[in-house]
Amino acid sequence: MNPLLRAPSRPSQPPHGAGLLAALAALVLLGCTPHFDWRDYQAPEGFVATFPARVQKAARPIDLDGLAVNMTMHAARVDETAFVVEVVHLPGASDSTLAKAEDAIVRGLVQNLGASGFKDAPVQIASVLPQAPPVAGRAIDASGAVSGQPMRLVGRVAMKGEWVYQIMVVGPASTLEQPAVEEAVDTFLRSVRLP
């Protein structure tokens, strides 16, 4: 047969449906990545933060080693992961009472997570006022299990004046290990500015 009369060859194409399978696989992978809808938030207590979803506020009484106080929680949830700033006001409290409250908050975080231990390191938290020095705090990283599910908490605890601040992200350990979520945790923690 004359080569000029042959039908032009077609480039090899994937089998029918392969494109559909690739698209479905991409959708499944996208479904595994949490959706973050970042928004700036200014709390009545004076701190500011950027949360990855709509913030809800609640208050509840708690016991901090025999010290009865009210804790106000500002939280946003993305899937099973919570981004939280909790605030305790201790009017007229001495420095030793504030330190005791800070230690009790850290112990409570670790116990609630069922963690046997945790990493604790110094950290600086920015101030709302540009010229003000940062606030010294503690960076906390703990892993445990809640109802048999491996969980992780990454957070910060700090005191300033009569206030104790607890800034944290808590969720399934496997979720917090995803690069996009690690970046979101870092974005949230670095966004918090204290009054």
mmCIF file of N, CA and C in Angstrom, residues 45-108:
data_model
loop_
_atom_site.group_PDB
_atom_site.id
_atom_site.type_symbol
_atom_site.label_atom_id
_atom_site.label_comp_id
_atom_site.label_asym_id
_atom_site.label_seq_id
_atom_site.Cartn_x
_atom_site.Cartn_y
_atom_site.Cartn_z
ATOM 1 N N GLU A 45 -11.883 41.283 74.412
ATOM 2 C CA GLU A 45 -10.796 41.307 75.392
ATOM 3 C C GLU A 45 -9.537 41.985 74.855
ATOM 4 N N GLY A 46 -9.556 42.397 73.581
ATOM 5 C CA GLY A 46 -8.467 43.177 73.026
ATOM 6 C C GLY A 46 -7.475 42.440 72.147
ATOM 7 N N PHE A 47 -7.497 41.123 72.119
ATOM 8 C CA PHE A 47 -6.562 40.420 71.234
ATOM 9 C C PHE A 47 -7.124 40.405 69.816
ATOM 10 N N VAL A 48 -6.244 40.244 68.854
ATOM 11 C CA VAL A 48 -6.656 40.080 67.467
ATOM 12 C C VAL A 48 -6.042 38.791 66.931
ATOM 13 N N ALA A 49 -6.714 38.183 65.977
ATOM 14 C CA ALA A 49 -6.229 36.937 65.378
ATOM 15 C C ALA A 49 -6.876 36.770 64.014
ATOM 16 N N THR A 50 -6.280 35.913 63.215
ATOM 17 C CA THR A 50 -6.854 35.547 61.932
ATOM 18 C C THR A 50 -7.282 34.082 62.044
ATOM 19 N N PHE A 51 -8.585 33.860 61.956
ATOM 20 C CA PHE A 51 -9.154 32.512 62.096
ATOM 21 C C PHE A 51 -9.485 31.942 60.717
ATOM 22 N N PRO A 52 -9.452 30.606 60.575
ATOM 23 C CA PRO A 52 -9.710 29.982 59.279
ATOM 24 C C PRO A 52 -11.184 29.702 58.977
ATOM 25 N N ALA A 53 -12.082 30.179 59.826
ATOM 26 C CA ALA A 53 -13.517 29.988 59.630
ATOM 27 C C ALA A 53 -14.238 30.966 60.564
ATOM 28 N N ARG A 54 -15.554 30.961 60.497
ATOM 29 C CA ARG A 54 -16.350 31.864 61.342
ATOM 30 C C ARG A 54 -16.108 31.535 62.815
ATOM 31 N N VAL A 55 -15.908 32.580 63.598
ATOM 32 C CA VAL A 55 -15.595 32.422 65.023
ATOM 33 C C VAL A 55 -16.881 32.361 65.835
ATOM 34 N N GLN A 56 -16.885 31.432 66.785
ATOM 35 C CA GLN A 56 -17.973 31.347 67.746
ATOM 36 C C GLN A 56 -17.390 31.611 69.125
ATOM 37 N N LYS A 57 -18.187 32.223 69.976
ATOM 38 C CA LYS A 57 -17.717 32.611 71.303
ATOM 39 C C LYS A 57 -18.589 31.952 72.357
ATOM 40 N N ALA A 58 -17.950 31.485 73.433
ATOM 41 C CA ALA A 58 -18.674 30.887 74.548
ATOM 42 C C ALA A 58 -17.876 31.134 75.830
ATOM 43 N N ALA A 59 -18.564 31.137 76.947
ATOM 44 C CA ALA A 59 -17.898 31.298 78.240
ATOM 45 C C ALA A 59 -18.369 30.186 79.164
ATOM 46 N N ARG A 60 -17.458 29.769 80.043
ATOM 47 C CA ARG A 60 -17.820 28.723 80.995
ATOM 48 C C ARG A 60 -16.947 28.847 82.236
ATOM 49 N N PRO A 61 -17.474 28.433 83.372
ATOM 50 C CA PRO A 61 -16.655 28.437 84.586
ATOM 51 C C PRO A 61 -15.700 27.237 84.571
ATOM 52 N N ILE A 62 -14.492 27.451 85.055
ATOM 53 C CA ILE A 62 -13.522 26.359 85.174
ATOM 54 C C ILE A 62 -12.821 26.470 86.514
ATOM 55 N N ASP A 63 -12.156 25.393 86.891
ATOM 56 C CA ASP A 63 -11.380 25.353 88.131
ATOM 57 C C ASP A 63 -9.910 25.210 87.764
ATOM 58 N N LEU A 64 -9.101 26.182 88.177
ATOM 59 C CA LEU A 64 -7.666 26.134 87.924
ATOM 60 C C LEU A 64 -6.953 25.875 89.243
ATOM 61 N N ASP A 65 -6.823 24.606 89.593
ATOM 62 C CA ASP A 65 -6.186 24.225 90.865
ATOM 63 C C ASP A 65 -6.806 24.949 92.050
ATOM 64 N N GLY A 66 -8.120 24.888 92.153
ATOM 65 C CA GLY A 66 -8.814 25.493 93.274
ATOM 66 C C GLY A 66 -9.201 26.939 93.069
ATOM 67 N N LEU A 67 -8.832 27.504 91.949
ATOM 68 C CA LEU A 67 -9.168 28.887 91.633
ATOM 69 C C LEU A 67 -10.347 28.867 90.660
ATOM 70 N N ALA A 68 -11.529 29.276 91.137
ATOM 71 C CA ALA A 68 -12.729 29.287 90.291
ATOM 72 C C ALA A 68 -12.726 30.551 89.430
ATOM 73 N N VAL A 69 -12.734 30.359 88.102
ATOM 74 C CA VAL A 69 -12.682 31.483 87.169
ATOM 75 C C VAL A 69 -13.613 31.205 85.990
ATOM 76 N N ASN A 70 -13.873 32.249 85.228
ATOM 77 C CA ASN A 70 -14.616 32.095 83.978
ATOM 78 C C ASN A 70 -13.623 32.149 82.830
ATOM 79 N N MET A 71 -13.779 31.239 81.887
ATOM 80 C CA MET A 71 -12.941 31.211 80.699
ATOM 81 C C MET A 71 -13.813 31.531 79.505
ATOM 82 N N THR A 72 -13.348 32.474 78.683
ATOM 83 C CA THR A 72 -14.060 32.812 77.455
ATOM 84 C C THR A 72 -13.314 32.189 76.289
ATOM 85 N N MET A 73 -14.038 31.481 75.455
ATOM 86 C CA MET A 73 -13.442 30.774 74.320
ATOM 87 C C MET A 73 -13.911 31.412 73.020
ATOM 88 N N HIS A 74 -12.947 31.672 72.143
ATOM 89 C CA HIS A 74 -13.211 32.149 70.786
ATOM 90 C C HIS A 74 -12.672 31.043 69.877
ATOM 91 N N ALA A 75 -13.532 30.397 69.096
ATOM 92 C CA ALA A 75 -13.089 29.219 68.351
ATOM 93 C C ALA A 75 -13.707 29.147 66.961
ATOM 94 N N ALA A 76 -12.931 28.574 66.065
ATOM 95 C CA ALA A 76 -13.397 28.284 64.708
ATOM 96 C C ALA A 76 -13.037 26.832 64.423
ATOM 97 N N ARG A 77 -13.913 26.160 63.714
ATOM 98 C CA ARG A 77 -13.697 24.744 63.420
ATOM 99 C C ARG A 77 -13.631 24.547 61.910
ATOM 100 N N VAL A 78 -12.632 23.767 61.482
ATOM 101 C CA VAL A 78 -12.517 23.354 60.089
ATOM 102 C C VAL A 78 -12.455 21.833 60.129
ATOM 103 N N ASP A 79 -13.507 21.203 59.651
ATOM 104 C CA ASP A 79 -13.652 19.751 59.747
ATOM 105 C C ASP A 79 -13.514 19.344 61.214
ATOM 106 N N GLU A 80 -12.548 18.499 61.537
ATOM 107 C CA GLU A 80 -12.393 18.021 62.919
ATOM 108 C C GLU A 80 -11.312 18.778 63.685
ATOM 109 N N THR A 81 -10.841 19.881 63.125
ATOM 110 C CA THR A 81 -9.760 20.639 63.751
ATOM 111 C C THR A 81 -10.290 21.960 64.289
ATOM 112 N N ALA A 82 -9.953 22.250 65.554
ATOM 113 C CA ALA A 82 -10.404 23.481 66.209
ATOM 114 C C ALA A 82 -9.241 24.455 66.364
ATOM 115 N N PHE A 83 -9.500 25.706 66.022
ATOM 116 C CA PHE A 83 -8.554 26.806 66.182
ATOM 117 C C PHE A 83 -9.147 27.691 67.275
ATOM 118 N N VAL A 84 -8.431 27.839 68.396
ATOM 119 C CA VAL A 84 -9.045 28.390 69.598
ATOM 120 C C VAL A 84 -8.143 29.410 70.287
ATOM 121 N N VAL A 85 -8.764 30.467 70.805
ATOM 122 C CA VAL A 85 -8.117 31.353 71.771
ATOM 123 C C VAL A 85 -9.042 31.399 72.976
ATOM 124 N N GLU A 86 -8.516 30.988 74.133
ATOM 125 C CA GLU A 86 -9.277 31.045 75.378
ATOM 126 C C GLU A 86 -8.622 32.073 76.281
ATOM 127 N N VAL A 87 -9.463 32.814 76.988
ATOM 128 C CA VAL A 87 -8.995 33.922 77.809
ATOM 129 C C VAL A 87 -9.561 33.795 79.219
ATOM 130 N N VAL A 88 -8.676 33.959 80.195
ATOM 131 C CA VAL A 88 -9.095 33.979 81.594
ATOM 132 C C VAL A 88 -8.677 35.322 82.179
ATOM 133 N N HIS A 89 -9.631 36.013 82.796
ATOM 134 C CA HIS A 89 -9.341 37.296 83.452
ATOM 135 C C HIS A 89 -9.273 37.052 84.953
ATOM 136 N N LEU A 90 -8.151 37.470 85.545
ATOM 137 C CA LEU A 90 -7.942 37.300 86.978
ATOM 138 C C LEU A 90 -7.672 38.671 87.607
ATOM 139 N N PRO A 91 -8.732 39.476 87.820
ATOM 140 C CA PRO A 91 -8.522 40.821 88.342
ATOM 141 C C PRO A 91 -7.874 40.793 89.725
ATOM 142 N N GLY A 92 -6.858 41.628 89.875
ATOM 143 C CA GLY A 92 -6.176 41.743 91.168
ATOM 144 C C GLY A 92 -5.299 40.562 91.534
ATOM 145 N N ALA A 93 -5.083 39.644 90.614
ATOM 146 C CA ALA A 93 -4.285 38.456 90.929
ATOM 147 C C ALA A 93 -2.798 38.811 91.027
ATOM 148 N N SER A 94 -2.126 38.153 91.940
ATOM 149 C CA SER A 94 -0.682 38.347 92.081
ATOM 150 C C SER A 94 0.040 37.607 90.962
ATOM 151 N N ASP A 95 1.313 37.913 90.784
ATOM 152 C CA ASP A 95 2.102 37.222 89.765
ATOM 153 C C ASP A 95 2.142 35.722 90.027
ATOM 154 N N SER A 96 2.224 35.331 91.306
ATOM 155 C CA SER A 96 2.272 33.899 91.623
ATOM 156 C C SER A 96 0.944 33.223 91.295
ATOM 157 N N THR A 97 -0.180 33.922 91.497
ATOM 158 C CA THR A 97 -1.493 33.356 91.147
ATOM 159 C C THR A 97 -1.617 33.210 89.638
ATOM 160 N N LEU A 98 -1.138 34.216 88.896
ATOM 161 C CA LEU A 98 -1.167 34.135 87.437
ATOM 162 C C LEU A 98 -0.302 32.972 86.942
ATOM 163 N N ALA A 99 0.879 32.799 87.521
ATOM 164 C CA ALA A 99 1.761 31.690 87.128
ATOM 165 C C ALA A 99 1.115 30.354 87.449
ATOM 166 N N LYS A 100 0.449 30.280 88.607
ATOM 167 C CA LYS A 100 -0.256 29.052 88.990
ATOM 168 C C LYS A 100 -1.374 28.750 87.983
ATOM 169 N N ALA A 101 -2.109 29.785 87.577
ATOM 170 C CA ALA A 101 -3.188 29.603 86.600
ATOM 171 C C ALA A 101 -2.624 29.143 85.264
ATOM 172 N N GLU A 102 -1.502 29.733 84.840
ATOM 173 C CA GLU A 102 -0.876 29.327 83.574
ATOM 174 C C GLU A 102 -0.455 27.858 83.623
ATOM 175 N N ASP A 103 0.171 27.448 84.722
ATOM 176 C CA ASP A 103 0.577 26.037 84.870
ATOM 177 C C ASP A 103 -0.629 25.106 84.864
ATOM 178 N N ALA A 104 -1.707 25.516 85.540
ATOM 179 C CA ALA A 104 -2.919 24.693 85.584
ATOM 180 C C ALA A 104 -3.532 24.550 84.190
ATOM 181 N N ILE A 105 -3.494 25.622 83.404
ATOM 182 C CA ILE A 105 -4.028 25.559 82.039
ATOM 183 C C ILE A 105 -3.214 24.575 81.200
ATOM 184 N N VAL A 106 -1.900 24.641 81.296
ATOM 185 C CA VAL A 106 -1.045 23.719 80.528
ATOM 186 C C VAL A 106 -1.315 22.280 80.954
ATOM 187 N N ARG A 107 -1.367 22.028 82.253
ATOM 188 C CA ARG A 107 -1.654 20.662 82.732
ATOM 189 C C ARG A 107 -3.018 20.186 82.243
ATOM 190 N N GLY A 108 -4.013 21.088 82.269
ATOM 191 C CA GLY A 108 -5.356 20.731 81.811
ATOM 192 C C GLY A 108 -5.377 20.369 80.341
#
